Coordinates of N, CA and C in Angstrom, one line a residue:
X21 N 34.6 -4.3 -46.3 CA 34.7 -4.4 -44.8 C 33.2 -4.2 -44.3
X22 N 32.7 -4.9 -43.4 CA 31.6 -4.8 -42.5 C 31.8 -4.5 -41.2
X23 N 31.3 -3.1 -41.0 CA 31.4 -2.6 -39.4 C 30.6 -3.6 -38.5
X24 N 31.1 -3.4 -37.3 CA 29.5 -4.0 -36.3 C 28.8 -3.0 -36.0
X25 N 27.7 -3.5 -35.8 CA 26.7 -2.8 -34.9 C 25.6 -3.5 -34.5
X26 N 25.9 -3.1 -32.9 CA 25.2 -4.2 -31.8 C 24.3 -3.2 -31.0
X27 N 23.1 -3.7 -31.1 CA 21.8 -3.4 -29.9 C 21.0 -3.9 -29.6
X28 N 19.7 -3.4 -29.1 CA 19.2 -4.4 -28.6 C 18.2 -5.1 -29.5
X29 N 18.1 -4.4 -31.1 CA 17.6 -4.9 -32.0 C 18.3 -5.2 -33.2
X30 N 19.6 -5.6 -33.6 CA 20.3 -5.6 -34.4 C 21.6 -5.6 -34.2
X31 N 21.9 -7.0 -35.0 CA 23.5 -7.2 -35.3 C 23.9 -7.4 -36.1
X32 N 25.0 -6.8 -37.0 CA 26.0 -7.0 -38.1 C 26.6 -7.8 -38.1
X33 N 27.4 -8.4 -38.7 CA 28.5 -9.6 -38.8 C 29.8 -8.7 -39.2
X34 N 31.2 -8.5 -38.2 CA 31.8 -8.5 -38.8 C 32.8 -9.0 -39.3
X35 N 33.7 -8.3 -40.5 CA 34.1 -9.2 -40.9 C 35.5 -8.1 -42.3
X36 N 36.5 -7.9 -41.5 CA 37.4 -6.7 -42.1 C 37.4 -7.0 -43.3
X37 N 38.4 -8.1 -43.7 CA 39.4 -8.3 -44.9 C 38.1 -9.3 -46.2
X38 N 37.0 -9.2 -45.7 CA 35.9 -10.0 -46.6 C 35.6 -9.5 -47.7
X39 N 35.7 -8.1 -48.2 CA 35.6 -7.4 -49.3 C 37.2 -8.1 -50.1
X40 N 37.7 -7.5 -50.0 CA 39.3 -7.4 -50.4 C 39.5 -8.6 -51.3
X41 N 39.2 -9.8 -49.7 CA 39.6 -11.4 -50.7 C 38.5 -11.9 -51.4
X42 N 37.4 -11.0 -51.3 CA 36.4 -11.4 -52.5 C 36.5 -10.9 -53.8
X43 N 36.8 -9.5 -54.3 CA 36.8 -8.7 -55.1 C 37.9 -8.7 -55.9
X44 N 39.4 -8.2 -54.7 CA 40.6 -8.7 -55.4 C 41.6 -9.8 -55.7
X45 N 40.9 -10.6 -54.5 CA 41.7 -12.0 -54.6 C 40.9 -13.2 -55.1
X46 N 39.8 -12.5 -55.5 CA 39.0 -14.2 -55.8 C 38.7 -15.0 -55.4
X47 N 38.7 -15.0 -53.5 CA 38.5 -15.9 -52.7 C 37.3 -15.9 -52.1
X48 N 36.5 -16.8 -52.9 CA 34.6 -17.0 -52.1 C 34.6 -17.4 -51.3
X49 N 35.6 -18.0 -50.5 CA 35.5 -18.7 -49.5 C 34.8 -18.4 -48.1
X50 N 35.4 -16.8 -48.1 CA 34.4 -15.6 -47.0 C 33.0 -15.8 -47.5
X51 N 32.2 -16.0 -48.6 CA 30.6 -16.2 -48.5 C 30.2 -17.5 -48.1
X52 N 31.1 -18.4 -47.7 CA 30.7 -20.0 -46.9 C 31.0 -19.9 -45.7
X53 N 31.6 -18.8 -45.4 CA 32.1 -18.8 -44.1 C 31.1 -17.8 -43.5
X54 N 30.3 -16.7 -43.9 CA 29.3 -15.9 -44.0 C 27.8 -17.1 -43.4
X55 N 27.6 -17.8 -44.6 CA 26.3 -19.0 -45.0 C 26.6 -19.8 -43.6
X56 N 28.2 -20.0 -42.9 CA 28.2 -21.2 -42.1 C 27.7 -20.3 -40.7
X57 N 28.4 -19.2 -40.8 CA 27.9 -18.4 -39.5 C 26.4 -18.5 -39.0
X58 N 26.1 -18.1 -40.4 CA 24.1 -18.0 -40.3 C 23.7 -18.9 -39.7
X59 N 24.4 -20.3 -40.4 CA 23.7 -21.7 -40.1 C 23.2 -21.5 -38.6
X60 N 25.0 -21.8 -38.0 CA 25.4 -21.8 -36.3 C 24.2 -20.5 -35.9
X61 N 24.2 -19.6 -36.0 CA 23.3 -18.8 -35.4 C 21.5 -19.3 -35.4
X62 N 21.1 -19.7 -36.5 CA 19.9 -20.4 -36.5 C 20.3 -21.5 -35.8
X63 N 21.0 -22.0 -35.6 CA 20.8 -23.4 -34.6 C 20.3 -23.2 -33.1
X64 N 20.9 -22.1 -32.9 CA 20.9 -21.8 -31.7 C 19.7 -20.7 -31.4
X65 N 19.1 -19.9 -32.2 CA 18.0 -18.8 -31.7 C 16.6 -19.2 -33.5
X66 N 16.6 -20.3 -33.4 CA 15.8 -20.6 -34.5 C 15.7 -20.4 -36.0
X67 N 15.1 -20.9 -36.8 CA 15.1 -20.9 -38.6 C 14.4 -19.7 -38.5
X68 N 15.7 -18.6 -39.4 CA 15.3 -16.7 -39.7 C 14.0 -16.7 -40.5
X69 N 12.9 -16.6 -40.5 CA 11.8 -17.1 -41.2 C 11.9 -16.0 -42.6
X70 N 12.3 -14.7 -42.5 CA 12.5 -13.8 -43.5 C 14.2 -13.4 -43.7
X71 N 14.5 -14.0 -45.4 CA 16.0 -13.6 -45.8 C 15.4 -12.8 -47.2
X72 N 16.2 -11.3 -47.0 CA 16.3 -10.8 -48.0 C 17.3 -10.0 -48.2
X73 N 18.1 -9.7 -49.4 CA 19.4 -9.2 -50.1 C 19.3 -8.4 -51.0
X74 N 20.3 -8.2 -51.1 CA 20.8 -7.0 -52.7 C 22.1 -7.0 -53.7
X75 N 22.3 -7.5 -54.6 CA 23.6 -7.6 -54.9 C 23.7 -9.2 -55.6
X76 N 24.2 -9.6 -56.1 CA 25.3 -11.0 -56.3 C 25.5 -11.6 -55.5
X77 N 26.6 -11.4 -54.4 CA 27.2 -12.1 -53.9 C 25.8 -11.9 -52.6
X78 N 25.1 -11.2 -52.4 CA 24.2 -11.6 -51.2 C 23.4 -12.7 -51.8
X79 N 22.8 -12.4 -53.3 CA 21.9 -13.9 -53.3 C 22.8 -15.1 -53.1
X80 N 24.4 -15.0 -53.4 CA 25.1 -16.5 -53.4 C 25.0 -17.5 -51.4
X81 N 25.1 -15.5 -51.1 CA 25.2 -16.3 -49.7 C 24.0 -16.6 -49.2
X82 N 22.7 -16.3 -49.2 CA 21.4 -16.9 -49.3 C 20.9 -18.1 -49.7
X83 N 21.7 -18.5 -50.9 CA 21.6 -19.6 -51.8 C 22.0 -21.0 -50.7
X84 N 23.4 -20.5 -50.4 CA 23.7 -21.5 -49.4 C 23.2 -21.4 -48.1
X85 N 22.5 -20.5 -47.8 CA 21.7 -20.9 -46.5 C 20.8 -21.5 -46.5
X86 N 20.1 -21.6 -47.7 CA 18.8 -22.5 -48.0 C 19.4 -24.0 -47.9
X87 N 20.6 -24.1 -49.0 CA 21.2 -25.7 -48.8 C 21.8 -26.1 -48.0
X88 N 22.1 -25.6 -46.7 CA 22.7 -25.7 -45.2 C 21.3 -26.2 -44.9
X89 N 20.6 -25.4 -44.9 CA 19.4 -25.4 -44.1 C 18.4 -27.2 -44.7
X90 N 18.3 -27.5 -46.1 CA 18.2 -28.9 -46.3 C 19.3 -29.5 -46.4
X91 N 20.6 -29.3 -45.7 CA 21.0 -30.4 -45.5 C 20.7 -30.9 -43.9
X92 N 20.3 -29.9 -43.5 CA 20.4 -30.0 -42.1 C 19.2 -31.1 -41.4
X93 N 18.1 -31.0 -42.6 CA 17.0 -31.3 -42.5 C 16.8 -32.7 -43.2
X94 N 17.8 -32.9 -44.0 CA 18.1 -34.4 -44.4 C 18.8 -35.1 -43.4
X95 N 20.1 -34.5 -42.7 CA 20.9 -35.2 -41.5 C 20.0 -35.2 -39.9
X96 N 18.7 -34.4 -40.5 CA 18.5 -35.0 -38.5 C 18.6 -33.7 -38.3
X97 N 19.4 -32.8 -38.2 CA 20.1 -32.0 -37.7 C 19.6 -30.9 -37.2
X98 N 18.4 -30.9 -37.7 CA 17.5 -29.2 -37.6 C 16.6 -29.5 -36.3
X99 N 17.1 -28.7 -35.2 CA 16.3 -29.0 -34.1 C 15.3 -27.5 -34.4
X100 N 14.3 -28.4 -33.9 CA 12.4 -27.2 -33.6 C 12.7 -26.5 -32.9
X101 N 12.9 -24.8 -33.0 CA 13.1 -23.9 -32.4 C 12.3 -22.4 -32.3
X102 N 11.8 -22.3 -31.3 CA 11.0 -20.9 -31.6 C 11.8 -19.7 -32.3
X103 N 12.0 -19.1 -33.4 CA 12.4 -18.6 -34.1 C 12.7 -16.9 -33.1
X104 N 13.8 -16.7 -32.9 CA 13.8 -15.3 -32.2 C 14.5 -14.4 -33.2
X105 N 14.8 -14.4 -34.4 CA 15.1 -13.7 -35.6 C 14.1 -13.3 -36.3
X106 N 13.6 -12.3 -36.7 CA 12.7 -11.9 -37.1 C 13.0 -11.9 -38.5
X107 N 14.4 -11.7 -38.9 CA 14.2 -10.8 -40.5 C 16.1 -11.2 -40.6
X108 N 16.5 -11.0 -42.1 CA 17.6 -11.1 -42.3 C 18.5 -10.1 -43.5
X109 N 19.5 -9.5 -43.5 CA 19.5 -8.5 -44.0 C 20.6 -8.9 -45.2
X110 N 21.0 -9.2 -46.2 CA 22.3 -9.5 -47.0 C 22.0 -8.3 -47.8
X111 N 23.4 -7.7 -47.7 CA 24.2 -6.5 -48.7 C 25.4 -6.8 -49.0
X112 N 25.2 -6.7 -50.3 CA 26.6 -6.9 -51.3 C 27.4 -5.5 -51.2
X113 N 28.3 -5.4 -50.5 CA 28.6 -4.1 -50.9 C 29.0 -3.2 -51.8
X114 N 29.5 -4.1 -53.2 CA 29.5 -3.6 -54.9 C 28.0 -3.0 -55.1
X115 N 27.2 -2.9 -54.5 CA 26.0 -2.3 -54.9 C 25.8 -0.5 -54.4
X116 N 26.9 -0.3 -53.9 CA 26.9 1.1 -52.9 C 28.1 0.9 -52.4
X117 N 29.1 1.5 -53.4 CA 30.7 1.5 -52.9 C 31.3 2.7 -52.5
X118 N 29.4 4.2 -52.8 CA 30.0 5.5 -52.5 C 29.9 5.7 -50.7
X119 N 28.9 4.9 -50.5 CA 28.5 5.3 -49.2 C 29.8 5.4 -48.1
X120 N 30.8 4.6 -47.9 CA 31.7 4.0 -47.0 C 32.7 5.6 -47.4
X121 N 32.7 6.1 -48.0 CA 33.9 7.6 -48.5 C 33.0 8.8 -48.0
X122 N 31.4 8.4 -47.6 CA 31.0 10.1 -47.6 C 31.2 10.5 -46.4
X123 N 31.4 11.4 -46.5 CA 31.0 12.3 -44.6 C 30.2 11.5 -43.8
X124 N 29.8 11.4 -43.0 CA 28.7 11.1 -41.5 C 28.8 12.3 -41.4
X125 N 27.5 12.2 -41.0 CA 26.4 14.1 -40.6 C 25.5 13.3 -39.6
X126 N 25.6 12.4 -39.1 CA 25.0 12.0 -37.8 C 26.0 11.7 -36.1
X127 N 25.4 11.8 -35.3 CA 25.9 11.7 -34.3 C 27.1 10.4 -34.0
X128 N 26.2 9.7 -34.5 CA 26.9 8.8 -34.2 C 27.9 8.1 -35.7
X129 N 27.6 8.5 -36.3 CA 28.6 8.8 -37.7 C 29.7 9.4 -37.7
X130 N 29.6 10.6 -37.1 CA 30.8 11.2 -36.2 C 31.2 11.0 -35.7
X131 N 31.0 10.3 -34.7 CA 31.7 9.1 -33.5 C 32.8 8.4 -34.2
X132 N 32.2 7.6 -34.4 CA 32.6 6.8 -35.5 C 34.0 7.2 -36.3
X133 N 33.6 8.4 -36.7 CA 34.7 9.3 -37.7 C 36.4 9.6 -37.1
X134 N 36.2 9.8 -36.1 CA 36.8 10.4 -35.3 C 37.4 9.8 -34.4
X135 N 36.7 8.6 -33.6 CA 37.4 8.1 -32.4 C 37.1 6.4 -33.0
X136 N 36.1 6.2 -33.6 CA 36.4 4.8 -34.2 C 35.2 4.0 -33.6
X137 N 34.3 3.6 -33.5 CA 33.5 2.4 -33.2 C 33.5 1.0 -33.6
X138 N 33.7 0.1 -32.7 CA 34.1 -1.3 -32.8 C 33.4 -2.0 -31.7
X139 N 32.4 -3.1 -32.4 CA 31.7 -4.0 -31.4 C 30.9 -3.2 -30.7
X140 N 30.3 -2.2 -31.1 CA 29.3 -1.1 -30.3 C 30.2 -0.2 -29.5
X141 N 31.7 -0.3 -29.5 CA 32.2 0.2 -28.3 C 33.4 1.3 -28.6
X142 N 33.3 2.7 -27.8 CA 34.2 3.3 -28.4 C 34.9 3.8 -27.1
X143 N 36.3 3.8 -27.4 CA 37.3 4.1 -26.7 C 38.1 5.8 -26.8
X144 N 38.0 6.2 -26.0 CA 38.4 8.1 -25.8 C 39.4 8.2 -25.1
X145 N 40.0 9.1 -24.7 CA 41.2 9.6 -23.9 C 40.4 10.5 -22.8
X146 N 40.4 10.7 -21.4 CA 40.2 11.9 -20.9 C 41.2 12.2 -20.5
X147 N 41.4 13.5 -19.5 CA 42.5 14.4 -19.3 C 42.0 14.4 -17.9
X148 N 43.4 13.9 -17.2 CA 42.8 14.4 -15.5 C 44.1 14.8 -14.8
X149 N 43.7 16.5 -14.3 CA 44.8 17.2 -13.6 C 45.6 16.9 -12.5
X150 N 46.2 16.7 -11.7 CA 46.9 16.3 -10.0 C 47.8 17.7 -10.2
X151 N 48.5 17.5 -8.4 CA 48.5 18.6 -8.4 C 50.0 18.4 -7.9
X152 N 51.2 19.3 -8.7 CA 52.3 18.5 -8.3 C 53.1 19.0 -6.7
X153 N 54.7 18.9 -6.9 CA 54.6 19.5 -5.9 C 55.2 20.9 -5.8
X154 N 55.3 21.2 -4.2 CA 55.6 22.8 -4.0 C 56.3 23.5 -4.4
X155 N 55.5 24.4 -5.6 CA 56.3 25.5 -7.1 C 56.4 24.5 -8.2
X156 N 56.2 23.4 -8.5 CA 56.0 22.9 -9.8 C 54.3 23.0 -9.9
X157 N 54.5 22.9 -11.4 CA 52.9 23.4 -12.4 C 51.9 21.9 -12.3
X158 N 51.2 22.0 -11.9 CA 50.7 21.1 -12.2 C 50.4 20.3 -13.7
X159 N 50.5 18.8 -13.0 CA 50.4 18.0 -14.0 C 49.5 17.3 -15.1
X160 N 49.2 16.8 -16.1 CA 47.6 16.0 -16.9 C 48.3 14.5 -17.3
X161 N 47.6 14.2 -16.5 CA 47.7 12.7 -17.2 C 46.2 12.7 -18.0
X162 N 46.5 11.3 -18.9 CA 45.1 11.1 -19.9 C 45.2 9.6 -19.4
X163 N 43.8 9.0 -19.6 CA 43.8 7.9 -19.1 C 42.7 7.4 -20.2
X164 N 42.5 6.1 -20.9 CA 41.6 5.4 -21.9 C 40.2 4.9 -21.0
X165 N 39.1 5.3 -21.7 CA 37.9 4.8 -20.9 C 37.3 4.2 -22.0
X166 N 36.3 3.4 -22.3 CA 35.6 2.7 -23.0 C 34.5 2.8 -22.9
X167 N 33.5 3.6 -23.7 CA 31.9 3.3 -23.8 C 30.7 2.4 -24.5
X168 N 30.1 1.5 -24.1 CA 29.1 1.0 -24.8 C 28.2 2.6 -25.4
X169 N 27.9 1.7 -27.1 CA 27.3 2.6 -27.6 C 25.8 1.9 -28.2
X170 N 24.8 1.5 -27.8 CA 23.9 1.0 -28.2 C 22.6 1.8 -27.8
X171 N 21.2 1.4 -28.5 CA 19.9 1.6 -28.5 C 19.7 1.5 -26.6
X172 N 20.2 0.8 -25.8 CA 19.9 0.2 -24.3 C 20.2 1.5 -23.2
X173 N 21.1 2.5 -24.2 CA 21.0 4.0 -23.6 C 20.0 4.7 -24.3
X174 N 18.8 5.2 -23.2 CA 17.6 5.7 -24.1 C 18.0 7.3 -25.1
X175 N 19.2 8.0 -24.1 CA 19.6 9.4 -24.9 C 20.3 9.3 -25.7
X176 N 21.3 8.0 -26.2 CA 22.1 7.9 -26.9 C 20.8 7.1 -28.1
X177 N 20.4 6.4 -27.8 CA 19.0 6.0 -28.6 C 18.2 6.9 -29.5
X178 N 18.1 7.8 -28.9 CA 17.5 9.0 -29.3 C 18.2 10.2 -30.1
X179 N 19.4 9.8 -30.1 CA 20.4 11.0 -31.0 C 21.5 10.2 -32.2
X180 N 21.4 9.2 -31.6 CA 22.6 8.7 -32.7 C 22.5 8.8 -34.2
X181 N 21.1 8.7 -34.8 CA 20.8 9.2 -36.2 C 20.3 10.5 -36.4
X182 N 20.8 11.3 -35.6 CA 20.0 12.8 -34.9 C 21.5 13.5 -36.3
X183 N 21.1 14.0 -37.2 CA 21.7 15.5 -38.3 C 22.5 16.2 -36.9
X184 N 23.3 16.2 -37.0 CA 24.7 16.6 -36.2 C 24.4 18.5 -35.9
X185 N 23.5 19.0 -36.9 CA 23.3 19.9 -36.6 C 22.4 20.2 -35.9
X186 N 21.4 19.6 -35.3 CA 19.9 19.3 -34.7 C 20.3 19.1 -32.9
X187 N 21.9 18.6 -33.4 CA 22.3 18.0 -32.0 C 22.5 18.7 -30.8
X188 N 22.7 20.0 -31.0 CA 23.4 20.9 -30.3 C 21.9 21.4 -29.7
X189 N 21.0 22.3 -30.1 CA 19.7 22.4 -29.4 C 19.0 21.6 -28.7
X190 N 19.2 20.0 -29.2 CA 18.4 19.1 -28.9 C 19.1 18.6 -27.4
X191 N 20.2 19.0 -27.6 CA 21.2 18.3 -26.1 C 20.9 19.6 -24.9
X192 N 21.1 20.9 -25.3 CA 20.7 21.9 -24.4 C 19.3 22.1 -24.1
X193 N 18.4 21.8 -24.5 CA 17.0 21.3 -24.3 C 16.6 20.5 -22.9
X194 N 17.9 19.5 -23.2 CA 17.9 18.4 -22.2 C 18.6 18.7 -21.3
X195 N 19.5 19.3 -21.2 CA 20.2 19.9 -20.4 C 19.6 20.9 -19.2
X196 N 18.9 21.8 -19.7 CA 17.3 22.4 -18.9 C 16.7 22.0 -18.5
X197 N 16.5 21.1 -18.9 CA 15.2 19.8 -18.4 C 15.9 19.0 -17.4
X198 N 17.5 18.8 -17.1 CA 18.0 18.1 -16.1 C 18.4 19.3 -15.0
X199 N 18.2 20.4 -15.0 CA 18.8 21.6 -14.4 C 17.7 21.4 -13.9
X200 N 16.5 21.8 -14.5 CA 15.2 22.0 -13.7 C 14.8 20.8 -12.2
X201 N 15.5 19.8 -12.9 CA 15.0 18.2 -11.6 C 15.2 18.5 -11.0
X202 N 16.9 18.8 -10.6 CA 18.0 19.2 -9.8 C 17.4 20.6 -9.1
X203 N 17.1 21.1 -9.7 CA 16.3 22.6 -8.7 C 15.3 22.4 -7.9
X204 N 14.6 21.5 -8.4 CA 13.6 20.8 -7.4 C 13.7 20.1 -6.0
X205 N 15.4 19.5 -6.3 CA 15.6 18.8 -4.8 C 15.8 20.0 -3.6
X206 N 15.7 21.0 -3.9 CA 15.9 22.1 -2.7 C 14.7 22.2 -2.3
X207 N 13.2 22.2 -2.9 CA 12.1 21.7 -2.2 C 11.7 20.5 -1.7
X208 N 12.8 19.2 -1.5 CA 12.3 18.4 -1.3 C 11.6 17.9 0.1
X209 N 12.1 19.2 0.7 CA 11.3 18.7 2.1 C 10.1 19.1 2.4
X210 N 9.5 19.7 1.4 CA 8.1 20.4 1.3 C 7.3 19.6 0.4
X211 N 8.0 18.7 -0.3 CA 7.0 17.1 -1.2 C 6.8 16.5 -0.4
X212 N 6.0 15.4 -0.4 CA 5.6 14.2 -0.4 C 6.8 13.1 -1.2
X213 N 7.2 12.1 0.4 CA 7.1 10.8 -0.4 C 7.1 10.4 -1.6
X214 N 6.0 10.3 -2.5 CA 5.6 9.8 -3.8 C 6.6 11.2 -4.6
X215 N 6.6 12.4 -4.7 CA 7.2 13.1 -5.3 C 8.4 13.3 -5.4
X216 N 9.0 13.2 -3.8 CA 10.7 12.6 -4.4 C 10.9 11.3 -4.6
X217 N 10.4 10.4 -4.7 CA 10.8 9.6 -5.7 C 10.5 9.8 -7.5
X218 N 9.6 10.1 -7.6 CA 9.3 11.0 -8.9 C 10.8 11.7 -9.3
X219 N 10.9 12.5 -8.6 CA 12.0 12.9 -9.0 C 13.4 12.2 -9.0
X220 N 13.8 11.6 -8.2 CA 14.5 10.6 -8.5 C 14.8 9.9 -9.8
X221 N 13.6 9.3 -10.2 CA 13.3 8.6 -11.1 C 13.7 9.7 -12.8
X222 N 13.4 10.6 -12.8 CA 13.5 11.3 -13.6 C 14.7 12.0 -13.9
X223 N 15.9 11.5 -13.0 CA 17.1 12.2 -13.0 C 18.1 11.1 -14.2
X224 N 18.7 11.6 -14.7 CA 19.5 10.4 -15.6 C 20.3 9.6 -15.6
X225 N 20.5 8.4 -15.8 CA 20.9 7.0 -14.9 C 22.3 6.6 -16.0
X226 N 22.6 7.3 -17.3 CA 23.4 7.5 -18.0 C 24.0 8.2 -18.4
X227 N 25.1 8.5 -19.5 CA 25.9 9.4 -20.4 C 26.3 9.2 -21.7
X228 N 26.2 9.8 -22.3 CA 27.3 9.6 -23.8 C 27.4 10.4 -24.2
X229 N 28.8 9.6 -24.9 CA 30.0 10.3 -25.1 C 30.1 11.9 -25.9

């Protein structure tokens, strides 16, 4: 199986049941369907100028991006395109079959672990109270919210490969540091102009999860 993971510098291809019918069913067909994907994506954001792999089946599917790529170039086909791919990544995953069973000890590994990440995006339950009526207990409903989880949140950028242990100081740190802004706006009528916006600026424009 291949997770996704989408940011603003990097995407995975996924792709669930691609292990399975390669390994146990014998079906290559997933590495042409891999090779055709690539093609379609160079058509459209330019020829990946660097492909490199690890494994068997990643040189197979490299092999046919080369021969996509001249046939493309025999039929006409290859339109001139400024190349916005920098680099290309093939992993066989027979080459590291422990990694997918170990623990995550990162933030976002634990995410992951626990509530599930798909398409960069993870989905939680919160709990919100109402208040019922007169002499009954109040009530919790839970309701599903959805978060983008990418590099394009600078705090979530900054912790998601953050040792799960590191996490806890590193978040109350920040946390002081947003306490202190917020203390500030009770002088704001003794700044300047240019200073409350300063502070504005410095107050946090996100969350994660």
């Amino acid at each position: 199986m291949l997770r996704s993971l989408v940011g603003s510098e990097m995407c995975i291809r996924d792709s669930h049941d691609s292990f399975n019918d390669l390994n146990l069913k014998g079906d290559h067909t997933v590495l042409y369907r891999i090779a055709r994907g690539i093609a379609k994506l160079q058509n459209l954001y330019g020829t990946i100028p660097s492909i490199k792999g690890k494994g068997e089946h990643a040189k197979a599917v490299a092999d046919m991006i080369l021969k996509l790529r001249r046939e493309g170039f025999a039929d006409g086909e290859e339109a001139v395109i400024i190349p916005e791919i920098d680099q290309l990544v093939l992993i066989d995953r027979q080459v590291d079959l422990v990694s997918p069973v170990c623990t995550p000890l990162t933030y976002e590994g634990l995410i992951d672990e626990l509530f599930g990440i798909k398409n960069a995006m993870v989905e939680v339950e919160l709990e919100s109270s109402g208040e019922g009526a007169p002499g009954e207990e109040e009530t919790s409903t839970f309701r599903k919210v959805s978060q983008c989880l990418n590099s394009q949140d600078k705090l979530f950028h900054e912790v998601r490969d953050m040792y799960f242990m590191n996490l806890g100081p590193n978040l109350y740190k920040k946390g002081m540091d947003i306490k202190g802004t917020y203390e500030e706006r009770g002088n704001m009528r003794q700044k300047s102009t240019g200073a409350v916006s300063y502070t504005h600026l410095t107050l946090p424009t996100k969350r994660i999860v």
